[in-house]
Short mmCIF file of C-alpha atoms and ligand atoms in Angstrom, two decimals:
data_model
loop_
_atom_site.label_atom_id
_atom_site.label_comp_id
_atom_site.label_asym_id
_atom_site.label_seq_id
_atom_site.Cartn_x
_atom_site.Cartn_y
_atom_site.Cartn_z
CA UNK A 154 17.70 8.59 -117.45
CA UNK A 155 16.48 12.33 -117.88
CA UNK A 156 16.65 14.10 -120.91
CA UNK A 157 20.32 15.95 -120.44
CA UNK A 158 21.30 11.56 -120.69
CA UNK A 159 22.79 11.95 -116.97
CA UNK A 160 20.93 8.98 -115.11
CA UNK A 161 19.67 8.78 -112.19
CA UNK A 162 20.57 8.57 -108.74
CA UNK A 163 18.03 6.51 -105.98
CA UNK A 164 20.17 7.79 -103.14
CA UNK A 165 17.46 5.57 -100.43
CA UNK A 166 19.36 3.00 -101.74
CA UNK A 167 20.48 1.21 -99.07
CA UNK A 168 20.47 4.43 -96.47
CA UNK A 169 16.50 3.40 -96.03
CA UNK A 170 16.48 -0.08 -94.95
CA UNK A 171 14.64 -0.76 -91.78
CA UNK A 172 17.32 -2.03 -89.39
CA UNK A 173 16.75 -5.74 -87.67
CA UNK A 174 17.59 -5.92 -84.47
CA UNK A 175 20.16 -8.72 -82.73
CA UNK A 176 21.73 -9.93 -80.15
CA UNK A 177 25.22 -11.00 -80.69
CA UNK A 178 25.84 -11.87 -84.58
CA UNK A 179 29.91 -13.33 -85.26
CA UNK A 180 30.45 -11.90 -87.97
CA UNK A 181 33.51 -13.11 -90.91
CA UNK A 182 36.53 -11.52 -90.78
CA UNK A 183 38.38 -10.52 -93.51
CA UNK A 184 41.80 -10.10 -93.37
CA UNK A 185 43.84 -9.59 -89.96
CA UNK A 186 42.68 -7.29 -86.91
CA UNK A 187 45.28 -6.05 -85.22
CA UNK A 188 45.60 -7.58 -81.91
CA UNK A 189 45.58 -4.92 -80.18
CA UNK A 190 42.21 -3.42 -81.04
CA UNK A 191 39.96 -5.18 -78.11
CA UNK A 192 36.56 -3.05 -77.54
CA UNK A 193 33.78 -1.90 -78.99
CA UNK A 194 32.48 0.74 -81.70
CA UNK A 195 29.59 2.11 -80.58
CA UNK A 196 26.83 3.98 -83.35
CA UNK A 197 23.90 6.13 -83.08
CA UNK A 198 20.79 7.54 -86.48
CA UNK A 199 17.47 6.46 -87.40
CA UNK A 200 17.21 2.36 -87.07
CA UNK A 201 12.91 2.46 -89.21
CA UNK A 202 11.53 5.42 -91.62
CA UNK A 203 8.46 4.03 -92.16
CA UNK A 204 5.50 2.76 -89.30
CA UNK A 205 2.51 1.13 -90.58
CA UNK A 206 0.92 2.75 -93.26
CA UNK A 207 2.51 5.66 -91.70
CA UNK A 208 6.16 6.72 -93.48
CA UNK A 209 8.60 9.30 -91.18
CA UNK A 210 9.15 12.31 -93.53
CA UNK A 211 12.27 13.86 -92.17
CA UNK A 212 16.20 11.16 -92.11
CA UNK A 213 16.86 12.93 -88.46
CA UNK A 214 13.25 11.01 -87.77
CA UNK A 215 13.67 7.74 -87.53
CA UNK A 216 13.73 6.16 -84.59
CA UNK A 217 16.58 6.32 -82.59
CA UNK A 218 19.34 2.55 -83.25
CA UNK A 219 22.12 2.03 -81.29
CA UNK A 220 24.60 -1.41 -82.99
CA UNK A 221 27.66 -2.51 -81.80
CA UNK A 222 30.05 -4.43 -83.14
CA UNK A 223 32.41 -5.73 -80.83
CA UNK A 224 36.02 -6.86 -81.02
CA UNK A 225 38.00 -9.74 -78.83
CA UNK A 226 41.62 -11.48 -79.74
CA UNK A 227 40.66 -10.81 -83.41
CA UNK A 228 37.16 -11.88 -83.25
CA UNK A 229 33.97 -9.78 -83.87
CA UNK A 230 30.73 -10.03 -82.72
CA UNK A 231 27.49 -7.50 -83.74
CA UNK A 232 24.60 -6.47 -82.56
CA UNK A 233 22.04 -4.01 -82.89
CA UNK A 234 18.98 -2.53 -80.82
CA UNK A 235 16.08 0.20 -80.61
CA UNK A 236 16.55 2.71 -77.90
CA UNK A 237 13.11 1.64 -76.67
CA UNK A 238 11.65 5.63 -76.36
CA UNK A 239 8.37 6.99 -75.51
CA UNK A 240 7.86 7.89 -79.20
CA UNK A 241 9.05 4.42 -80.66
CA UNK A 242 6.94 3.07 -77.97
CA UNK A 243 4.17 4.49 -78.48
CA UNK A 244 4.22 4.25 -82.48
CA UNK A 245 5.05 0.93 -82.30
CA UNK A 246 2.49 -0.01 -79.78
CA UNK A 247 -0.11 1.67 -82.28
CA UNK A 248 1.48 0.18 -85.75
CA UNK A 249 1.26 4.19 -86.83
CA UNK A 250 3.60 7.32 -86.38
CA UNK A 251 2.01 8.75 -84.20
CA UNK A 252 4.95 10.32 -82.85
CA UNK A 253 6.79 13.06 -85.30
CA UNK A 254 9.94 14.69 -84.89
CA UNK A 255 11.54 17.28 -87.43
CA UNK A 256 9.64 16.72 -90.32
CA UNK A 257 6.59 14.14 -89.18
CA UNK A 258 3.43 15.19 -87.92
CA UNK A 259 2.29 14.37 -84.45
CA UNK A 260 -1.01 13.24 -83.94
CA UNK A 261 -3.13 12.21 -80.48
CA UNK A 262 -4.37 8.76 -79.27
CA UNK A 263 -6.49 6.95 -82.39
CA UNK A 264 -8.47 5.45 -80.46
CA UNK A 265 -9.60 8.85 -77.97
CA UNK A 266 -12.62 10.06 -79.37
CA UNK A 267 -12.50 13.47 -81.25
CA UNK A 268 -13.22 15.60 -78.48
CA UNK A 269 -10.40 14.12 -76.90
CA UNK A 270 -8.11 13.90 -79.11
CA UNK A 271 -8.50 17.70 -79.53
CA UNK A 272 -8.11 17.65 -75.91
CA UNK A 273 -5.21 16.58 -75.91
CA UNK A 274 -3.51 18.61 -78.44
CA UNK A 275 -3.99 21.49 -76.97
CA UNK A 276 -3.00 20.08 -73.57
CA UNK A 277 0.15 17.62 -73.69
CA UNK A 278 3.07 17.53 -75.88
CA UNK A 279 3.99 14.03 -77.90
CA UNK A 280 7.02 12.49 -77.41
CA UNK A 281 9.68 13.70 -79.10
CA UNK A 282 12.59 12.01 -77.50
CA UNK A 283 13.83 10.03 -80.34
CA UNK A 284 17.64 10.45 -79.05
CA UNK A 285 19.50 9.70 -83.28
CA UNK A 286 22.22 11.32 -83.10
CA UNK A 287 25.42 10.74 -80.99
CA UNK A 288 26.14 8.76 -77.72
CA UNK A 289 28.22 10.24 -75.17
CA UNK A 290 30.50 8.03 -72.93
CA UNK A 291 31.20 9.60 -68.80
CA UNK A 292 33.21 7.10 -67.45
CA UNK A 293 31.66 3.98 -68.14
CA UNK A 294 28.08 5.29 -68.64
CA UNK A 295 26.23 5.69 -72.50
CA UNK A 296 23.55 8.15 -72.97
CA UNK A 297 22.01 8.43 -76.49
CA UNK A 298 21.87 12.02 -76.98
CA UNK A 299 19.94 14.75 -79.93
CA UNK A 300 19.91 18.04 -80.31
CA UNK A 301 17.51 18.31 -77.58
CA UNK A 302 16.56 18.54 -73.94
CA UNK A 303 16.46 14.76 -73.39
CA UNK A 304 19.01 11.38 -72.85
CA UNK A 305 18.64 8.27 -72.87
CA UNK A 306 20.77 6.52 -71.31
CA UNK A 307 21.08 2.43 -72.53
CA UNK A 308 23.50 -1.31 -71.41
CA UNK A 309 26.66 -0.98 -73.62
CA UNK A 310 26.81 -4.60 -73.15
CA UNK A 311 23.25 -5.59 -74.25
CA UNK A 312 21.87 -1.97 -76.08
CA UNK A 313 19.02 -2.48 -73.73
CA UNK A 314 17.28 0.99 -72.98
CA UNK A 315 17.72 1.50 -69.47
CA UNK A 316 16.78 5.57 -68.00
CA UNK A 317 15.21 9.07 -69.59
CA UNK A 318 16.78 11.54 -68.80
CA UNK A 319 15.17 15.13 -69.08
CA UNK A 320 17.53 18.37 -69.01
CA UNK A 321 14.44 20.31 -69.07
CA UNK A 322 13.91 18.17 -65.53
CA UNK A 323 17.55 18.80 -64.24
CA UNK A 324 18.41 22.78 -65.73
CA UNK A 325 15.09 24.15 -67.72
CA UNK A 326 16.85 22.84 -70.75
CA UNK A 327 14.93 22.27 -74.21
CA UNK A 328 18.23 22.46 -75.97
CA UNK A 329 20.93 21.26 -75.85
CA UNK A 330 24.21 19.74 -78.22
CA UNK A 331 24.74 16.02 -79.52
CA UNK A 332 28.51 17.14 -79.25
CA UNK A 333 29.24 17.52 -76.23
CA UNK A 334 33.52 17.57 -74.82
CA UNK A 335 34.96 15.79 -72.42
CA UNK A 336 38.33 17.36 -70.97
CA UNK A 337 41.35 16.45 -70.94
CA UNK A 338 40.56 15.54 -66.96
CA UNK A 339 37.33 14.37 -67.40
CA UNK A 340 35.11 16.49 -66.81
CA UNK A 341 32.08 17.35 -69.10
CA UNK A 342 30.73 20.20 -71.29
CA UNK A 343 27.95 20.67 -73.05
CA UNK A 344 26.39 24.08 -74.89
CA UNK A 345 22.07 24.57 -74.31
CA UNK A 346 19.57 26.94 -74.50
CA UNK A 347 17.08 28.38 -72.20
CA UNK A 348 14.11 30.21 -73.15
CA UNK A 349 12.02 32.85 -72.02
CA UNK A 350 12.15 36.58 -71.82
CA UNK A 351 16.01 36.40 -70.80
CA UNK A 352 16.86 33.93 -72.76
CA UNK A 353 20.92 31.96 -72.80
CA UNK A 354 23.39 29.94 -73.79
CA UNK A 355 24.45 28.36 -71.61
CA UNK A 356 28.13 26.13 -70.49
CA UNK A 357 26.86 22.95 -68.43
CA UNK A 358 29.44 20.98 -67.05
CA UNK A 359 28.97 18.10 -65.94
CA UNK A 360 32.62 17.20 -63.23
CA UNK A 361 34.86 14.09 -63.60
CA UNK A 362 34.19 13.53 -59.97
CA UNK A 363 30.63 13.01 -61.07
CA UNK A 364 31.77 10.10 -63.01
CA UNK A 365 31.18 6.36 -61.24
CA UNK A 366 27.22 7.98 -60.59
CA UNK A 367 24.90 5.67 -62.27
CA UNK A 368 23.35 9.39 -63.85
CA UNK A 369 25.68 11.66 -63.91
CA UNK A 370 24.02 13.92 -66.23
CA UNK A 371 22.03 14.46 -62.94
CA UNK A 372 25.15 16.70 -61.67
CA UNK A 373 24.98 18.94 -65.02
CA UNK A 374 24.87 22.47 -63.68
CA UNK A 375 25.58 26.41 -65.65
CA UNK A 376 28.72 26.45 -66.05
CA UNK A 377 28.49 29.93 -67.88
CA UNK A 378 25.74 32.16 -69.29
CA UNK A 379 25.27 34.77 -71.86
CA UNK A 380 22.36 36.14 -72.74
CA UNK A 381 20.71 35.69 -76.28
CA UNK A 382 20.81 38.84 -78.22
CA UNK A 383 17.40 38.38 -79.64
CA UNK A 384 15.00 36.13 -76.70
CA UNK A 385 12.99 35.35 -79.55
CA UNK A 386 15.05 33.87 -82.67
CA UNK A 387 18.18 32.40 -80.28
CA UNK A 388 21.05 30.18 -82.52
CA UNK A 389 20.60 26.88 -83.93
CA UNK A 390 24.22 25.15 -82.77
CA UNK A 391 24.95 21.59 -82.95
CA UNK A 392 28.73 21.51 -82.06
CA UNK A 393 30.53 23.50 -80.54
CA UNK A 394 34.84 23.85 -79.33
CA UNK A 395 36.49 22.97 -75.86
CA UNK A 396 40.48 24.40 -75.93
CA UNK A 397 42.73 24.57 -72.31
CA UNK A 398 41.23 27.96 -71.76
CA UNK A 399 38.11 28.77 -74.12
CA UNK A 400 35.49 27.60 -74.71
CA UNK A 401 33.52 28.83 -78.73
CA UNK A 402 30.70 28.75 -80.18
CA UNK A 403 28.91 30.13 -84.26
CA UNK A 404 26.39 32.13 -83.83
CA UNK A 405 24.38 32.14 -87.46
CA UNK A 406 22.46 32.89 -89.08
CA UNK A 407 20.22 29.77 -88.89
CA UNK A 408 18.16 30.69 -85.98
CA UNK A 409 14.88 29.16 -84.02
CA UNK A 410 11.76 30.78 -84.11
CA UNK A 411 10.86 30.22 -80.99
CA UNK A 412 7.19 31.40 -80.81
CA UNK A 413 6.25 28.66 -84.56
CA UNK A 414 8.98 26.18 -82.68
CA UNK A 415 6.59 26.57 -79.94
CA UNK A 416 2.98 26.67 -81.37
CA UNK A 417 4.45 23.78 -83.32
CA UNK A 418 5.49 22.27 -80.45
CA UNK A 419 2.24 22.46 -78.44
CA UNK A 420 0.22 21.73 -81.68
CA UNK A 421 1.82 18.70 -82.52
CA UNK A 422 3.42 19.69 -86.34
CA UNK A 423 6.90 18.61 -87.85
CA UNK A 424 9.45 21.62 -86.27
CA UNK A 425 12.02 21.94 -89.31
CA UNK A 426 9.92 25.29 -90.35
CA UNK A 427 10.65 27.04 -87.17
CA UNK A 428 14.11 27.39 -88.60
CA UNK A 429 14.96 29.49 -90.75
CA UNK A 430 18.20 31.50 -92.45
CA UNK A 431 18.08 35.17 -91.74
CA UNK A 432 20.10 36.62 -94.27
CA UNK A 433 20.61 40.41 -92.86
CA UNK A 434 23.20 38.73 -89.71
CA UNK A 435 26.93 37.93 -90.08
CA UNK A 436 28.27 34.61 -88.24
CA UNK A 437 29.50 35.50 -84.92
CA UNK A 438 31.88 33.43 -83.15
CA UNK A 439 31.53 33.97 -78.88
CA UNK A 440 34.41 32.80 -76.50
CA UNK A 441 33.53 31.98 -73.32
CA UNK A 442 36.49 31.88 -70.77
CA UNK A 443 35.85 28.45 -69.39
CA UNK A 444 38.07 29.13 -66.09
CA UNK A 445 36.00 32.82 -65.28
CA UNK A 446 32.95 30.95 -67.59
CA UNK A 447 32.68 35.30 -68.60
CA UNK A 448 32.39 35.89 -72.21
CA UNK A 449 35.62 37.33 -73.50
CA UNK A 450 35.16 41.05 -74.15
CA UNK A 451 35.62 39.80 -78.02
CA UNK A 452 33.31 40.51 -80.91
CA UNK A 453 34.73 38.62 -83.79
CA UNK A 454 32.21 38.42 -87.04
CA UNK A 455 32.27 36.41 -89.96
CA UNK A 456 30.79 35.89 -93.50
CA UNK A 457 27.27 33.91 -92.94
CA UNK A 458 27.07 30.90 -93.05
CA UNK A 459 25.73 27.32 -92.02
CA UNK A 460 27.39 24.68 -89.38
CA UNK A 461 26.67 22.07 -88.30
CA UNK A 462 30.43 20.96 -86.59
CA UNK A 463 33.29 22.00 -85.41
CA UNK A 464 36.44 20.43 -86.70
CA UNK A 465 38.71 20.54 -84.16
CA UNK A 466 40.20 24.19 -81.91
CA UNK A 467 43.30 25.46 -80.52
CA UNK A 468 45.49 28.07 -79.38
CA UNK A 469 48.29 29.83 -80.80
CA UNK A 470 50.29 32.73 -81.04
CA UNK A 471 53.34 33.81 -83.10
CA UNK A 472 55.78 36.84 -82.40
CA UNK A 473 54.19 37.57 -78.93
CA UNK A 474 50.34 37.19 -80.76
CA UNK A 475 47.67 34.96 -79.13
CA UNK A 476 45.23 33.31 -81.39
CA UNK A 477 42.10 31.13 -80.74
CA UNK A 478 41.75 28.25 -83.97
CA UNK A 479 38.61 27.58 -85.75
CA UNK A 480 37.61 24.81 -88.34
CA UNK A 481 35.03 25.01 -89.09
CA UNK A 482 33.15 22.44 -91.60
CA UNK A 483 30.98 24.08 -93.85
CA UNK A 484 28.22 22.70 -96.03
CA UNK A 485 27.71 24.95 -98.25
CA UNK A 486 24.73 25.82 -98.78
CA UNK A 487 23.02 23.49 -96.42
CA UNK A 488 20.42 23.09 -93.40
CA UNK A 489 18.09 20.83 -91.62
CA UNK A 490 15.82 22.55 -94.05
CA UNK A 491 17.72 21.33 -97.45
CA UNK A 492 15.68 19.31 -99.63
CA UNK A 493 18.94 16.28 -99.09
CA UNK A 494 17.13 15.70 -95.93
CA UNK A 495 13.68 15.45 -96.63
CA UNK A 496 12.91 11.74 -96.86
CA UNK A 497 10.04 11.88 -100.06
CA UNK A 498 12.77 13.62 -102.27
CA UNK A 499 15.66 11.00 -100.79
CA UNK A 500 13.28 8.10 -101.70
CA UNK A 501 12.75 9.37 -105.38
CA UNK A 502 15.53 9.38 -107.89
CA UNK A 503 17.45 12.68 -108.13
CA UNK A 504 20.20 14.41 -110.66
CA UNK A 505 23.59 13.29 -109.57
CA UNK A 506 24.65 15.50 -106.76
CA UNK A 507 26.47 19.10 -108.43
CA UNK A 508 26.16 20.15 -104.59
CA UNK A 509 29.29 22.32 -104.08
CA UNK A 510 31.87 21.17 -102.08
CA UNK A 511 31.78 21.52 -98.16
CA UNK A 512 34.42 24.04 -97.20
CA UNK A 513 36.21 23.59 -94.48
CA UNK A 514 37.31 27.04 -92.78
CA UNK A 515 40.06 27.75 -90.62
CA UNK A 516 38.97 31.39 -89.02
CA UNK A 517 42.49 32.72 -86.70
CA UNK A 518 41.02 35.07 -83.71
CA UNK A 519 42.77 37.16 -82.03
CA UNK A 520 43.04 36.75 -78.61
CA UNK A 521 43.96 40.53 -77.41
CA UNK A 522 42.83 43.70 -79.32
CA UNK A 523 41.03 46.88 -77.61
CA UNK A 524 40.00 50.66 -78.88
CA UNK A 525 44.61 51.06 -79.70
CA UNK A 526 44.94 47.81 -82.39
CA UNK A 527 44.98 49.36 -85.29
CA UNK A 528 41.70 48.81 -87.62
CA UNK A 529 42.25 47.12 -91.05
CA UNK A 530 45.43 45.10 -90.67
CA UNK A 531 45.60 42.06 -90.47
CA UNK A 532 46.44 40.44 -87.47
CA UNK A 533 46.76 37.43 -88.17
CA UNK A 534 51.02 37.00 -88.58
CA UNK A 535 51.45 34.16 -88.28
CA UNK A 536 53.79 32.28 -90.99
CA UNK A 537 51.73 30.89 -94.24
CA UNK A 538 48.19 30.68 -93.12
CA UNK A 539 45.70 32.69 -95.98
CA UNK A 540 43.64 34.14 -92.58
CA UNK A 541 42.52 37.15 -92.07
CA UNK A 542 41.75 39.22 -89.61
CA UNK A 543 40.83 42.84 -89.86
CA UNK A 544 38.71 45.41 -86.57
CA UNK A 545 36.27 47.00 -88.17
CA UNK A 546 35.14 50.58 -87.15
CA UNK A 547 32.58 50.10 -84.72
CA UNK A 548 35.69 47.92 -82.63
CA UNK A 549 34.64 44.27 -83.90
CA UNK A 550 37.09 41.82 -85.26
CA UNK A 551 36.01 40.66 -89.29
CA UNK A 552 37.76 37.06 -90.00
CA UNK A 553 38.03 35.73 -93.19
CA UNK A 554 39.14 32.25 -93.42
CA UNK A 555 41.32 30.14 -94.86
CA UNK A 556 40.12 26.81 -96.83
CA UNK A 557 41.91 23.41 -94.88
CA UNK A 558 41.58 20.80 -97.96
CA UNK A 559 41.78 21.97 -101.94
CA UNK A 560 38.67 21.99 -103.16
CA UNK A 561 39.28 19.45 -105.98
CA UNK A 562 40.38 16.63 -102.24
CA UNK A 563 37.20 18.03 -101.47
CA UNK A 564 33.98 16.71 -101.88
CA UNK A 565 30.60 16.97 -99.94
CA UNK A 566 31.59 15.73 -96.88
CA UNK A 567 30.50 15.62 -93.79
CA UNK A 568 31.23 14.04 -90.06
CA UNK A 569 34.54 14.91 -89.16
CA UNK A 570 36.38 13.13 -87.05
CA UNK A 571 39.40 14.07 -85.33
CA UNK A 572 42.45 11.84 -82.63
CA UNK A 573 40.40 12.90 -80.36
CA UNK A 574 44.06 12.59 -78.11
CA UNK A 575 44.01 16.11 -79.89
CA UNK A 576 40.49 17.84 -78.99
CA UNK A 577 41.93 21.71 -78.13
CA UNK A 578 45.32 21.25 -79.21
CA UNK A 579 46.46 21.75 -82.82
CA UNK A 580 46.58 18.60 -85.04
CA UNK A 581 47.14 18.22 -88.47
CA UNK A 582 44.54 15.55 -90.03
CA UNK A 583 40.78 14.96 -89.24
CA UNK A 584 38.95 12.25 -91.79
CA UNK A 585 35.33 12.95 -93.37
CA UNK A 586 32.68 10.66 -94.99
CA UNK A 587 30.73 11.31 -97.93
CA UNK A 588 26.81 10.20 -98.72
CA UNK A 589 26.21 11.90 -102.40
CA UNK A 590 28.68 10.92 -104.25
CA UNK A 591 27.91 11.58 -108.43
CA UNK A 592 27.15 7.46 -108.64
CA UNK A 593 25.97 6.74 -105.60
CA UNK A 594 27.91 6.00 -103.22
CA UNK A 595 30.16 6.79 -100.53
CA UNK A 596 33.40 7.82 -99.38
CA UNK A 597 35.97 8.03 -97.10
CA UNK A 598 38.37 10.57 -96.81
CA UNK A 599 41.68 11.84 -94.68
CA UNK A 600 42.55 15.07 -94.76
CA UNK A 601 45.99 16.42 -94.47
CA UNK A 602 45.53 20.37 -92.92
CA UNK A 603 49.37 20.87 -93.63
CA UNK A 604 49.12 19.46 -97.78
CA UNK A 605 45.46 20.57 -97.74
CA UNK A 606 45.09 17.20 -99.48
CA UNK A 607 43.10 14.04 -99.08
CA UNK A 608 43.84 10.75 -98.98
CA UNK A 609 40.86 7.91 -100.10
CA UNK A 610 39.10 5.18 -99.21
CA UNK A 611 35.73 4.24 -101.81
CA UNK A 612 34.67 0.43 -102.98
CA UNK A 613 31.90 0.26 -106.39
CA UNK A 614 28.22 0.31 -104.16
CA UNK A 615 29.63 1.25 -100.29
CA UNK A 616 28.22 3.57 -98.17
CA UNK A 617 31.19 4.45 -94.68
CA UNK A 618 29.50 5.97 -92.62
CA UNK A 619 31.65 8.70 -90.61
CA UNK A 620 35.19 6.89 -90.12
CA UNK A 621 36.11 7.06 -85.90
CA UNK A 622 39.50 7.07 -85.15
CA UNK A 623 41.30 4.62 -82.59
CA UNK A 624 44.38 5.11 -81.27
CA UNK A 625 47.14 2.59 -81.31
CA UNK A 626 48.41 2.28 -78.15
CA UNK A 627 51.77 3.55 -77.41
CA UNK A 628 51.47 5.91 -80.00
CA UNK A 629 53.59 8.99 -80.43
CA UNK A 630 52.46 10.03 -84.09
CA UNK A 631 48.72 11.89 -84.55
CA UNK A 632 47.47 9.78 -86.98
CA UNK A 633 48.73 5.87 -86.04
CA UNK A 634 45.86 4.09 -85.16
CA UNK A 635 43.72 2.88 -87.11
CA UNK A 636 40.30 3.96 -88.70
CA UNK A 637 36.62 2.16 -88.13
CA UNK A 638 33.24 2.64 -90.31
CA UNK A 639 30.49 0.82 -90.74
CA UNK A 640 30.11 0.28 -94.65
CA UNK A 641 26.21 -0.14 -95.48
CA UNK A 642 25.46 -1.73 -99.47
CA UNK A 643 23.36 -0.68 -102.43
CA UNK A 644 23.24 -4.15 -103.72
CA UNK A 645 21.33 -5.66 -100.60
CA UNK A 646 22.76 -9.43 -101.34
CA UNK A 647 26.25 -7.46 -100.43
CA UNK A 648 26.94 -7.87 -96.63
CA UNK A 649 26.92 -4.85 -93.52
CA UNK A 650 31.05 -4.28 -92.36
CA UNK A 651 32.90 -2.82 -90.15
CA UNK A 652 35.96 -2.05 -92.38
CA UNK A 653 39.06 -1.15 -90.27
CA UNK A 654 41.83 1.16 -92.05
CA UNK A 655 45.09 1.69 -91.31
CA UNK A 656 44.49 5.39 -90.21
CA UNK A 657 48.36 6.20 -91.76
CA UNK A 658 47.82 4.76 -94.79
CA UNK A 659 44.26 4.79 -95.75
CA UNK A 660 44.88 1.35 -96.46
CA UNK A 661 41.88 -1.89 -95.75
CA UNK A 662 43.34 -3.48 -93.06
CA UNK A 663 40.29 -5.94 -91.94
CA UNK A 664 36.31 -6.24 -92.11
CA UNK A 665 33.87 -7.37 -90.37
CA UNK A 666 31.00 -8.66 -92.98
CA UNK A 667 27.11 -9.62 -90.94
CA UNK A 668 24.29 -10.22 -91.89
CA UNK A 669 22.11 -8.08 -91.50
CA UNK A 670 20.11 -5.03 -92.12
CA UNK A 671 21.37 -1.61 -91.08
CA UNK A 672 20.68 2.11 -92.89
CA UNK A 673 22.76 4.77 -92.49
CA UNK A 674 23.97 6.07 -89.08
CA UNK A 675 25.38 9.31 -88.04
CA UNK A 676 27.94 9.64 -85.10
CA UNK A 677 29.58 6.77 -82.69
CA UNK A 678 31.98 5.88 -80.42
CA UNK A 679 34.61 3.35 -79.72
CA UNK A 680 34.79 1.89 -76.16
CA UNK A 681 38.44 0.81 -75.52
CA UNK A 682 38.59 -3.01 -73.69
CA UNK A 683 41.63 -4.29 -72.23
FE1 LIG B 909 26.87 15.82 -85.24
#
């Protein structure tokens, strides 16, 4: 107890264990798994936070670990393996953290003498291709991804690491998002930055025709490029929007300080301090015509805010006006530098989290604005909408958001997911998870945008992961399907399990328990098998 009488909570309990590697282990199924649900849940995240005597400094630094629950005819098996990245192999070889990352310093080979180590620091960079954030499925080919210039192809059956793809080699891309999109025709899109005197935000694309190749990412081409206004401080982005006709991203005050980034990378220092908030900037939306690759000539601005994740985006019209709707997940006051992600903070008990609840914001961008458009008049004419868009004296459009979820139904939520069939389309539901509840546990939330309410799933001591939606075959309703979430437990004696919820009612249908150790994971996919 602290002197306020509140109990301190150790938020690391259950989240920061070292993952067990498993080839294939049968799970104990409780409940009845729908007979149509056959396939693999594949999830990625940091699998260990200590190597020998060394500890990683940032939640995002732990070695990538992929785990899988395979569902077949009502039975479930579990497997999990570390990605054999160069970083992983080096650190494991020396049983030290020589290759650090975002919040961890790197060191040259300790077997070399001091002169040779000094030379190594000056002439090379540490291996930092730790793809521990997400999984991209390009047809039957799977890659482990991070926000960076690397991807590791892995075998979805064995989880063995197969090949490193360097996007630096393919297109000179040092940074791309961990959240690519797959268009309705199968085209793969991502957003990337190229540094230099003329720095660009690039939309990169792998055409659907490349699916079926051994490594389709090698076919990646630049589809569109937007010049960065300040090449020394481009925006950071982690996701973006893809609709039928547009690609949009959030140019936010959270910037990458490029000279610092390059210096820290070259001198083997933690990279996180090269990211910082420029409080003088507003948030901007950059909207690109998907077909032509040209940026549309309307400047959109909002209050400055940070966002990891777009929830969804879609085009709509009302009384002859066309709009692009953009929904963002804005975790108030948090970014990668936030203390919540620093492991030395997570490892010690903290006060129950009193953070401001996450704001899920809807912005409505008018798509037809010119010099004849009246100024300071709300252009959003959609019935019931609270969002505003007003042309300013300088010709830009200032956007004011409407909240998608009432505060009473929110929380410290993140990792929003939708029924991906509705990506780029008008939709009603999203699913999200809270990791930092006041009681130390977590919860899943199904959010209903229409009513701004949410339904929760919660169990004492349980720490669910990002909820993945799987549609029931033949479904005609958006929420006709199930939610899959890997659930950890704060009590080490209790099993890890894959939770299966009915997405409509958000009640449990079944769970598949496995005796293993598994820490927090970030993102995952479901591969349907028939
Ligand atoms: Fe993410």
